[in-house]
Coordinates of C-alpha atoms and ligand atoms in Angstrom, one line a residue:
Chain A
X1 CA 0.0 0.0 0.0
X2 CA 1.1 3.7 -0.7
X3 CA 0.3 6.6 1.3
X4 CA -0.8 9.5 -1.2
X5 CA -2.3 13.0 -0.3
X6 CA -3.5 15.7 -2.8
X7 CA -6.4 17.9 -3.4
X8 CA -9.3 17.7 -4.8
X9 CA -12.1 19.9 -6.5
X10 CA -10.6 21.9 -3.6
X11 CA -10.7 19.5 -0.4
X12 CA -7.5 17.8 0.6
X13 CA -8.1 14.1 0.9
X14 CA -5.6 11.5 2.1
X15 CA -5.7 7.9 1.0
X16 CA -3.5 4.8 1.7
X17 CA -4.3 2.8 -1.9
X18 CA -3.1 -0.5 -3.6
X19 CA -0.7 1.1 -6.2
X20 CA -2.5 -0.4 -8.6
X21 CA -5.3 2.0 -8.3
X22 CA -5.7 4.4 -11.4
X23 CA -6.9 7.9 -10.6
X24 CA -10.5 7.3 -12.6
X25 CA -11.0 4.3 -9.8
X26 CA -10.0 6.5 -6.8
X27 CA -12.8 9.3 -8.1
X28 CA -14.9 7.4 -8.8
X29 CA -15.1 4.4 -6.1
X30 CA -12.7 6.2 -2.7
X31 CA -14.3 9.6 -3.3
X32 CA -17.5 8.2 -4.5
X33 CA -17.1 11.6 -7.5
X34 CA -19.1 9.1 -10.2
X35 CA -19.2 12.5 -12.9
X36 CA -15.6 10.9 -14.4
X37 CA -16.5 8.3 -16.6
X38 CA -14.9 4.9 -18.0
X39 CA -15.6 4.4 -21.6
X40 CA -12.9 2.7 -23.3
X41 CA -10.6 2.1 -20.6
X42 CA -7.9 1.8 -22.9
X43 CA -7.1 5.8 -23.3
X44 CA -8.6 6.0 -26.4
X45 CA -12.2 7.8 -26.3
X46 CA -11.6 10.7 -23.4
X47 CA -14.1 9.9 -21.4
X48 CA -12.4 9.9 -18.5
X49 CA -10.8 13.2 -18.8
X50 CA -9.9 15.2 -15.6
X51 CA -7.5 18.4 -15.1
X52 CA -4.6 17.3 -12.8
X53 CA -2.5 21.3 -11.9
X54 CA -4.7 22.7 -14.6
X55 CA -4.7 20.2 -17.7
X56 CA -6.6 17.7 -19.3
X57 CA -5.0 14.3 -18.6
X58 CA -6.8 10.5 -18.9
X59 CA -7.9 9.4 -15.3
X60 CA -7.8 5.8 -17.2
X61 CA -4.0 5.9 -17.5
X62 CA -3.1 7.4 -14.4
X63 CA -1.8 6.1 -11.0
X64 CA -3.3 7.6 -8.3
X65 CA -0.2 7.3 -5.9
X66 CA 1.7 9.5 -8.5
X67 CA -0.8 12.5 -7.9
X68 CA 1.2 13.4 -4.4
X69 CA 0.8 16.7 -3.9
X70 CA -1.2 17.8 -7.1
X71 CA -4.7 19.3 -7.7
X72 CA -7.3 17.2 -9.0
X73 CA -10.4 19.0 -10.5
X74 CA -13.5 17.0 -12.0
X75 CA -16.5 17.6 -13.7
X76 CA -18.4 17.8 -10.1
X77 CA -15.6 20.5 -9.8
X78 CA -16.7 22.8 -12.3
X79 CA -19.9 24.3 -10.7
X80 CA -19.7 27.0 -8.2
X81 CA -22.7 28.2 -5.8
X82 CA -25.3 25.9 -7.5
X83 CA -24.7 27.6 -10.5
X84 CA -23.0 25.9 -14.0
X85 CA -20.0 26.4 -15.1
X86 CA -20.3 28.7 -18.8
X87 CA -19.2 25.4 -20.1
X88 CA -21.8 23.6 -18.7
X89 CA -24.3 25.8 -19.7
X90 CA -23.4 26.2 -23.1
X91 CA -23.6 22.9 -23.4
X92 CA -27.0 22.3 -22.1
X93 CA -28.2 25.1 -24.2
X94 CA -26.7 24.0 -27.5
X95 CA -27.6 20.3 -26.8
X96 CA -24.4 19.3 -26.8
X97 CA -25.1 15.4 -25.9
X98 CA -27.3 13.0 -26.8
X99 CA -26.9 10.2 -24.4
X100 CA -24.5 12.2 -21.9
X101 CA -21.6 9.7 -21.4
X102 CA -18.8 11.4 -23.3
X103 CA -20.2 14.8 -21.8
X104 CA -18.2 14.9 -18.5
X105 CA -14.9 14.7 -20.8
X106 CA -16.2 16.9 -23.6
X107 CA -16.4 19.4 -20.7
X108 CA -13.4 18.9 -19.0
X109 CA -11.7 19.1 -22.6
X110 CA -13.2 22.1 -24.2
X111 CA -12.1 24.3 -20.9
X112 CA -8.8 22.9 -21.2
X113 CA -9.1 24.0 -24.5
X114 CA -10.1 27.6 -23.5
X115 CA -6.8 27.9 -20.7
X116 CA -4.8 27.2 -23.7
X117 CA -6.2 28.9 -26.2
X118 CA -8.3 31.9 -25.3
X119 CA -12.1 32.2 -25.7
X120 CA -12.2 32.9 -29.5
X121 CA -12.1 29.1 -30.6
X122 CA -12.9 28.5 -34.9
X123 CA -14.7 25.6 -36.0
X124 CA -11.0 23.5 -37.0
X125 CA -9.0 24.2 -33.6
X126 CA -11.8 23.1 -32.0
X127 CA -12.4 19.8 -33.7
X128 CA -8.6 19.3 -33.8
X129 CA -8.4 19.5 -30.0
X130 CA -11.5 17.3 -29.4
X131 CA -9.7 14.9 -31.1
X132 CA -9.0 12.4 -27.9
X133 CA -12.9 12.5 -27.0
X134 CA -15.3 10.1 -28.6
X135 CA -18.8 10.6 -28.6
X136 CA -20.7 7.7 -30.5
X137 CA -24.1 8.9 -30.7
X138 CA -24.0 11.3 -32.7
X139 CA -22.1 13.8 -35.0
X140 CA -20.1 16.3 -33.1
X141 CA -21.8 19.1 -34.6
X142 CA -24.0 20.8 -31.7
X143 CA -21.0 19.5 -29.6
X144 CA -18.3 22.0 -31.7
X145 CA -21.0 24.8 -31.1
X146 CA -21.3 24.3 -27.4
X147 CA -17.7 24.4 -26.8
X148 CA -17.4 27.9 -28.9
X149 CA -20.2 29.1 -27.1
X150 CA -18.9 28.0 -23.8
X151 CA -15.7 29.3 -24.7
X152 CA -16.8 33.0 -25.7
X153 CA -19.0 32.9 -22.2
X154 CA -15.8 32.1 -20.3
X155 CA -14.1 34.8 -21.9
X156 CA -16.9 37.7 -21.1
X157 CA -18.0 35.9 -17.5
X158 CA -15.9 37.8 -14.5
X159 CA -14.4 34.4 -13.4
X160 CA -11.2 33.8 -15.5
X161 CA -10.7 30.3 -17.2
X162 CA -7.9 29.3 -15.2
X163 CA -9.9 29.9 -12.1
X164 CA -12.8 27.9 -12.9
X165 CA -10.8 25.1 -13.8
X166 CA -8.6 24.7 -10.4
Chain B
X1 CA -3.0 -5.3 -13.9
X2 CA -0.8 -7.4 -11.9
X3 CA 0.6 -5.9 -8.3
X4 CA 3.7 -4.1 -8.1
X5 CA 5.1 -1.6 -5.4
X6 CA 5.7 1.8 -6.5
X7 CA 8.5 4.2 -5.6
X8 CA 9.1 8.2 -6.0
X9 CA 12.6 8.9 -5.7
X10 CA 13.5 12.7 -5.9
X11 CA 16.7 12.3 -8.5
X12 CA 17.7 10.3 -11.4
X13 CA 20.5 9.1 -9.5
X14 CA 18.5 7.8 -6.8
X15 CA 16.1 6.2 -9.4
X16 CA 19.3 4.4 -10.6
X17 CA 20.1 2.9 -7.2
X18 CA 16.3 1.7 -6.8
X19 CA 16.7 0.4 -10.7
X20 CA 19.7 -1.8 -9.7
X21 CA 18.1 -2.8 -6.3
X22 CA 14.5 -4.2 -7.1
X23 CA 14.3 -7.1 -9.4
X24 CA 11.8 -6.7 -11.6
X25 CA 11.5 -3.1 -12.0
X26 CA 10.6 -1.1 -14.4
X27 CA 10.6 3.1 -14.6
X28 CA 7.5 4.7 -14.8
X29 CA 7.7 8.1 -16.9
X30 CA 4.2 9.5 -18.7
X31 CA 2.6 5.9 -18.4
X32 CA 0.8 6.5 -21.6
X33 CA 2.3 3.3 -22.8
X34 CA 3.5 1.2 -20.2
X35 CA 0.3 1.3 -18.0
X36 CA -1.9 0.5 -21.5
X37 CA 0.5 -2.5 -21.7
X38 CA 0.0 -3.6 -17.8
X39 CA -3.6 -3.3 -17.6
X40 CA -3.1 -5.8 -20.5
X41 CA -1.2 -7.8 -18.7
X42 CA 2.1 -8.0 -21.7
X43 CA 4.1 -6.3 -19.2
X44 CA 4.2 -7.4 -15.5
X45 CA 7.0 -5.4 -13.7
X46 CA 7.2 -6.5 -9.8
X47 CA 8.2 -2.7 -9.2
X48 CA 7.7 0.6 -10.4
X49 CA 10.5 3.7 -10.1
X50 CA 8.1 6.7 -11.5
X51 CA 10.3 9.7 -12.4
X52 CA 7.5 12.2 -12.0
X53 CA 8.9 13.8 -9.0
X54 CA 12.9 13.7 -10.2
X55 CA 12.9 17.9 -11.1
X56 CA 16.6 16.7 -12.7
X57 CA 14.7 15.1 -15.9
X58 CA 12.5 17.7 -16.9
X59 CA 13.1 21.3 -18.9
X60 CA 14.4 22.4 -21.9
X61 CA 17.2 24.8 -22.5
X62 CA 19.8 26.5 -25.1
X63 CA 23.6 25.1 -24.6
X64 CA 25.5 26.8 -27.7
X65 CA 24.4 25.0 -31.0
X66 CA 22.2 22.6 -29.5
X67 CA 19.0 22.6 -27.5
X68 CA 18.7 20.0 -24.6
X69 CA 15.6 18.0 -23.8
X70 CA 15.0 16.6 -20.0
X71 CA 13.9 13.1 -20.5
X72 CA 10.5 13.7 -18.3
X73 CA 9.8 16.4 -20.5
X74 CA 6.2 15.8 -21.9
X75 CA 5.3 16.7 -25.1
X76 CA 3.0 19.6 -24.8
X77 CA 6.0 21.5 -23.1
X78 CA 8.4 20.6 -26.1
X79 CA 5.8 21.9 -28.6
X80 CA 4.9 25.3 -26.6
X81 CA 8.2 25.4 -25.9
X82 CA 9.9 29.5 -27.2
X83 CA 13.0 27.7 -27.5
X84 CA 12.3 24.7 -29.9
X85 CA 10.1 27.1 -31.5
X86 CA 12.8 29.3 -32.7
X87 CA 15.5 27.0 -32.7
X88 CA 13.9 24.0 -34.4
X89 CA 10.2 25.0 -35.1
X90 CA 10.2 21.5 -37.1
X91 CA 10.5 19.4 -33.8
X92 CA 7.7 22.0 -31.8
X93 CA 5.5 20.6 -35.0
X94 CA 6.3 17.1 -34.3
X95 CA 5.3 17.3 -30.8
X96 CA 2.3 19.2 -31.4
X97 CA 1.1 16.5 -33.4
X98 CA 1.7 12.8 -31.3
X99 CA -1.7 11.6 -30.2
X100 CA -4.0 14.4 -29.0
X101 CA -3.7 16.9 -26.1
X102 CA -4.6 15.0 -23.2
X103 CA -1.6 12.3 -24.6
X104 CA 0.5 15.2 -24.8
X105 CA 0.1 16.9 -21.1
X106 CA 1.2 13.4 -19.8
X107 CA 4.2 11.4 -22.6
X108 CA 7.4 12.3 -22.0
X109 CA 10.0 12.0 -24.9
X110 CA 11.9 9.9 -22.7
X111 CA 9.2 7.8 -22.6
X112 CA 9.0 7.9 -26.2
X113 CA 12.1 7.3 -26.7
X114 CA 12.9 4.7 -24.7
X115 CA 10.1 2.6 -26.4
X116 CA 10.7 2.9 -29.8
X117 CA 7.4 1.8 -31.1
X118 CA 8.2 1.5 -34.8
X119 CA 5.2 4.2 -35.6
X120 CA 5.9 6.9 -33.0
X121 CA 7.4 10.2 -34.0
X122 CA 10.5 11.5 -32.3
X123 CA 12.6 8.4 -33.2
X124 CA 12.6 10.2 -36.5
X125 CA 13.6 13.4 -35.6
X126 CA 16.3 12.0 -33.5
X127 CA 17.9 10.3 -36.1
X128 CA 17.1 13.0 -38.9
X129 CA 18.7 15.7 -36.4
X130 CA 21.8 13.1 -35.7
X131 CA 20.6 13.6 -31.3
X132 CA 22.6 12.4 -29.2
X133 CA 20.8 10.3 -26.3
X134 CA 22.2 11.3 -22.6
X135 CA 22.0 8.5 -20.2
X136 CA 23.2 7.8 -16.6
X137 CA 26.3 6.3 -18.2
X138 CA 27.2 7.4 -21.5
X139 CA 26.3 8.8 -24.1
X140 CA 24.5 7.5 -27.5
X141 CA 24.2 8.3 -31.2
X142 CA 20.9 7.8 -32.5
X143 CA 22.1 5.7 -35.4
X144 CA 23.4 3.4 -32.9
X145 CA 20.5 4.1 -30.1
X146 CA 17.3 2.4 -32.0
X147 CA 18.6 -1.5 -33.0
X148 CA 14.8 -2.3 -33.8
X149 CA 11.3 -3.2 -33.5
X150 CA 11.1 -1.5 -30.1
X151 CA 14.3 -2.5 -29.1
X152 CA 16.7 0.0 -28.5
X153 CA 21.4 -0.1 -27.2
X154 CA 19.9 0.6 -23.6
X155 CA 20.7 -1.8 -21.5
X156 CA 19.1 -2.8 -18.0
X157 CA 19.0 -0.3 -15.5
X158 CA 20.3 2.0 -17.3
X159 CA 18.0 5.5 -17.9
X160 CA 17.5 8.6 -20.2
X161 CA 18.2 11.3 -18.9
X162 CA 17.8 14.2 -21.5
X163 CA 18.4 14.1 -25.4
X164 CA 20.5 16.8 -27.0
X165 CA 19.5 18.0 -30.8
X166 CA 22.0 19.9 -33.0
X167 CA 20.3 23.3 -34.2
X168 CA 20.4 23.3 -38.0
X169 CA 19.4 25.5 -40.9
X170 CA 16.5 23.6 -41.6
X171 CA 14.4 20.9 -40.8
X172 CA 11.1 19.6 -40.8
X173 CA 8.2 16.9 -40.3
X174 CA 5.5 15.2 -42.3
X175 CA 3.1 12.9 -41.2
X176 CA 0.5 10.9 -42.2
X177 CA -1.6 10.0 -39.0
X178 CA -3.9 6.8 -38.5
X179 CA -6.3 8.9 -38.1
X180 CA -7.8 5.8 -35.6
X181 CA -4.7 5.2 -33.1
X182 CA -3.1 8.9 -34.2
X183 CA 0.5 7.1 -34.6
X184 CA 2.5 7.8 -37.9
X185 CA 0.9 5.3 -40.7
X186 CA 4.4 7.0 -42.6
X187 CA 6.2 9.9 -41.4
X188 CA 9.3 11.9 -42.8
X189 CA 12.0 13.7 -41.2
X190 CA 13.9 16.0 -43.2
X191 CA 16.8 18.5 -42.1
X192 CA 20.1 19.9 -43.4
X193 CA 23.1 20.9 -41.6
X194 CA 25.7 22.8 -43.9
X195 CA 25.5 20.6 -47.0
X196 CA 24.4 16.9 -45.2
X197 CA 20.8 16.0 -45.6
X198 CA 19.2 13.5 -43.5
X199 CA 15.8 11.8 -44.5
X200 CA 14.5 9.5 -41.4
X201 CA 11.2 7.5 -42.1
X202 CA 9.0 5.9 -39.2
X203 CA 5.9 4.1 -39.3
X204 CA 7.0 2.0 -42.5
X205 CA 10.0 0.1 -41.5
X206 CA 9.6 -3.7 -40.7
X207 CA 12.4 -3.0 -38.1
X208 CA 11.9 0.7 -37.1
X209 CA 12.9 4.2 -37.6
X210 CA 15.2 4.1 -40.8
X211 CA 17.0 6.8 -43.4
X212 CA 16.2 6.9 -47.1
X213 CA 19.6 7.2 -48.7
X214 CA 18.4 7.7 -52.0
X215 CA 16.3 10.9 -51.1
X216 CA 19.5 12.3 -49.3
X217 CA 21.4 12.1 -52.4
X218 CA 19.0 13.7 -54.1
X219 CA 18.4 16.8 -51.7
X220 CA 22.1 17.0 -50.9
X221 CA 22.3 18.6 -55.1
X222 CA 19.4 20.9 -54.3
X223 CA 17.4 20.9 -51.2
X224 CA 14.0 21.2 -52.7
X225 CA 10.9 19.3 -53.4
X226 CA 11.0 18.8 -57.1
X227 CA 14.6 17.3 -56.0
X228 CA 12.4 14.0 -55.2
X229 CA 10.4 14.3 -57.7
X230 CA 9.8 10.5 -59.8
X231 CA 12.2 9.3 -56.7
X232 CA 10.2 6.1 -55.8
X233 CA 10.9 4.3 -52.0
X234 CA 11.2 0.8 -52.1
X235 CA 8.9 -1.4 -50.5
X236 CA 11.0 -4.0 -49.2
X237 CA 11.0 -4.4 -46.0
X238 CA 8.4 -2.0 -45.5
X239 CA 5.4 -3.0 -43.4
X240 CA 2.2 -4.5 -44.2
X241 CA -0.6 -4.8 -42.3
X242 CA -4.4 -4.1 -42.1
X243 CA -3.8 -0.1 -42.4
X244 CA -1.8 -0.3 -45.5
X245 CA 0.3 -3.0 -47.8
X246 CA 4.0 -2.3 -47.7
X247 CA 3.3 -1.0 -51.4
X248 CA 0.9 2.1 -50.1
X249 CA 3.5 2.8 -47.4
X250 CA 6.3 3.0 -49.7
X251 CA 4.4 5.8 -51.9
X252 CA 4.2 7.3 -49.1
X253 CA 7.0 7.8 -47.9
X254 CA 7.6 9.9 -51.1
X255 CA 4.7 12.0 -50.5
X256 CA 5.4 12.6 -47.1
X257 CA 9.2 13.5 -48.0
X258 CA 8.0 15.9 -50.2
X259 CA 5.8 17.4 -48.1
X260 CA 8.5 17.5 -45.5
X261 CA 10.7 19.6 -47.8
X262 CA 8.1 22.1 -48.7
X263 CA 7.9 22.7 -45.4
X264 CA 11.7 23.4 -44.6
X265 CA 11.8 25.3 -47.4
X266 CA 8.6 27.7 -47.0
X267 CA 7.6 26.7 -50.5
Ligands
LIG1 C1 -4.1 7.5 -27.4 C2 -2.7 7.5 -27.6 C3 -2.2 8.1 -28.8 C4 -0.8 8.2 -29.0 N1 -0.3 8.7 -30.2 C5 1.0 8.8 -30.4 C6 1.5 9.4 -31.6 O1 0.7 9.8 -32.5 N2 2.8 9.4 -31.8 C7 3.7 8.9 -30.9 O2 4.9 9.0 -31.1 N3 3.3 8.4 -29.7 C8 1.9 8.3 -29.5 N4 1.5 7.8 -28.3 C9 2.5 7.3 -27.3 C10 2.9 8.4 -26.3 O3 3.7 9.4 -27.0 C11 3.6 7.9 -25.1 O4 3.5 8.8 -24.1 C12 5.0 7.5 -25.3 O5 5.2 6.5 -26.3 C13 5.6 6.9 -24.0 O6 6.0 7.9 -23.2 P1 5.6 7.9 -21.7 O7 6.3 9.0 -21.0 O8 4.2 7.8 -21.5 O9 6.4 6.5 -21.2 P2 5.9 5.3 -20.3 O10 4.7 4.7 -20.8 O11 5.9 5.7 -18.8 O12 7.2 4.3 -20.6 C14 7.4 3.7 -21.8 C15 8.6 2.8 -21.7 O13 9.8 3.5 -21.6 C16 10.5 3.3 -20.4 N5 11.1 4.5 -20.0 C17 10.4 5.7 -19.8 N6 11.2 6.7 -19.5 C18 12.4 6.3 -19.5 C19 13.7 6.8 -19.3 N7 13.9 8.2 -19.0 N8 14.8 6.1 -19.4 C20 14.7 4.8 -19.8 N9 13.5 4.1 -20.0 C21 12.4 4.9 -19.9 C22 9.5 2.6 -19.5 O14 10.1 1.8 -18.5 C23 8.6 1.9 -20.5 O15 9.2 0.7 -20.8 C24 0.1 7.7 -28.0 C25 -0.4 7.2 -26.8 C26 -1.7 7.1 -26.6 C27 -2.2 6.5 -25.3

């Protein structure tokens, strides 16, 4: 067993875990944070897709003991005061899912996205950098809109990207 | 995946002593290949030494003619890196373009290089560049670094610990992507230093990363695209499988080149 502290959506927690344990189990079965999905489990389809110090990284193909002393922030992060997240939101109003399981990661991706880029996102950069999420429902049409709808509300709301995401 | 214990040293020398102490053990850098490859059970290490915390391995910085790459060094920070941006935009490209974001906030190029996956993308610029590969011992040549099909002159124990590229006049990439795995079905290589050209293909060779001699003639007369033009790659020893017959690959690789050059060149 390996002792391994770090934070999460804010809260320190503290575990003693099998090394074995990938970050995506620890969310979702330790800290019971059920919002960070397992799709392919083989880091192909982005599911799974939390910010560890900022950026997007696959929860699938992480250890959890080698997150000491980093910040974890998942979907369940994103929301502050009851309220969504622009992301969120812009997804919601653009219908950007169909069946909802590739959402958390679309999410978690497009604001990674918006940290690295900047709120003016075109069409191409945006499908470009969606590249490791895989929604199979659907096209990713509405799903490009939501994220440069999301993206320009990030850039007008007060709260700046980086602080949303950490 | 099958149990192991994990260790954090603080410094690549102390991850060399826990290398030589543990049987078994393997390091731990990005994970983005080796834990695929446990939770399939083809690997099986009884320990794991992950270099995340060894500040030693990671940055990136200027020294004379040459820019020098800690080995923990993912690839996001070598493609929005200022320094290979100006000083070889052609490898920034390259890593901009292995797998998608999320693969790049977490691969290392040590990582990447120590595996040597016969489609993966820095083996060719490391051998197109003529890199030298720094490790806790010596000091390697790429020519003589990658013997094969993921096999490569390190030996056990032993660990990357940065790679060091010659800045030359020009250089550039070119790859064509699977678009399903994002690996290199082909890609091309190309710089020039004074008058040596080096071409370095990956993705196509039956046993790895390999240079096209034939196109390096060619662009060592005039180091342009029409240089390769009715230039044909073989396809012998070229690799066939259910992406694309050796035949497809080989074309190409003359495509690719091309497209390499045209880069390098600005035309
Ligand atoms: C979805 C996906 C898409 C990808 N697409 C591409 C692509 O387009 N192009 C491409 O090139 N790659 C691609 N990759 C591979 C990616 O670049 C990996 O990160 C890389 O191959 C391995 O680096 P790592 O840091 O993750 O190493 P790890 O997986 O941690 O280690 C790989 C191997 O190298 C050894 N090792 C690691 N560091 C050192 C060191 N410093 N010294 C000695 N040995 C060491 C380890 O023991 C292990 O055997 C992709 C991966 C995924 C999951």
């Amino acid at each position: 067993m390996t002792t391994v502290s770090l934070t999460v959506n804010g809260k320190a927690v503290s575990a003693n875990l099998d090394p074995r344990t990938l970050l995506v189990q620890f969310l979702r079965e330790n800290l019971r944070l059920t919002g960070t999905h397992v799709g392919c489990d083989t880091s192909q389809c982005g599911a799974c897709i939390v910010h560890i110090d900022g950026k997007a990284v696959k929860a699938c193909t992480t250890l959890a003991v080698s997150l000491d002393g980093a910040s974890v922030t998942t979907i369940e992060g994103l929301a502050a005061n009851g309220t969504l997240h622009p992301m969120q939101e812009a997804f919601r109003e653009h219908h950007g899912l169909q069946c909802g399981f590739c959402t958390p990661g679309m999410i978690m991706s497009a604001v990674d996205i918006v940290n690295r880029r900047g709120s003016v996102l075109d069409e191409k950069t945006i499908r470009e950098d969606l590249d490791g999420n895989i929604c199979r429902c659907t096209g990713y049409h509405n799903i490009v809109k939501a994220v440069a709808a999301g993206a320009q509300a990030m850039g007008a709301s007060s709260a700046p990207a980086r602080q949303a995401a950490e | 995946m099958y149990a192991f214990t994990y260790h954090r040293p603080a410094t690549a020398r102390q991850a060399a002593g826990l290398l030589a102490k543990k049987e078994d053990a393997k390091i731990l850098a990005g994970g983005h290949t080796l834990l695929p490859t446990m939770k399939q059970r083809l690997a099986s290490p009884s320990a794991l030494i992950d270099l995340g915390a060894c500040a030693d391995l990671k940055g990136i910085v200027r020294k004379g003619r040459n820019v020098v790459i800690g080995a923990m060094t993912t690839h996001a920070e070598v493609a929005e890196s200022a320094i290979v941006q100006e000083a070889i935009p052609g490898l920034a490209w390259l890593a901009s373009h292995i797998g998608d974001p999320h693969v790049r906030h977490r691969g290392t190029i040590g990582g990447s290089v120590a595996n040597n996956d016969p489609a993966a993308d820095y083996p060719a610029a490391l051998l197109a560049l003529d890199a030298t590969i720094v490790t806790n011992t010596r000091k390697l040549g790429a020519e003589e670094f990658f013997t094969g099909l993921y096999e490569t002159a390190l030996e056990e124990g032993e660990i990357i610990t940065r790679i060091s590229f010659p800045i030359v006049s020009k250089a550039s990439y070119a790859k064509f992507r699977n678009p399903a795995s994002r690996y290199a079905l082909v890609g091309v290589f190309v710089a020039k230093r004074g008058s040596d050209v080096r071409v370095a293909v990956t993705g196509a060779g039956e046993s790895g990363v390999f240079r096209w001699p034939e196109a390096e003639a060619a662009l060592k007369a005039r180091f342009a695209p029409k240089s390769l033009d009715g230039l044909k790659a073989t396809a012998k020893g070229i690799n066939g499988d259910m992406h694309a017959d050796p035949e497809y690959r080989a074309h190409l690789i003359g495509v690719m080149a091309k497209e390499a050059v045209a880069r390098a060149t600005g035309k």
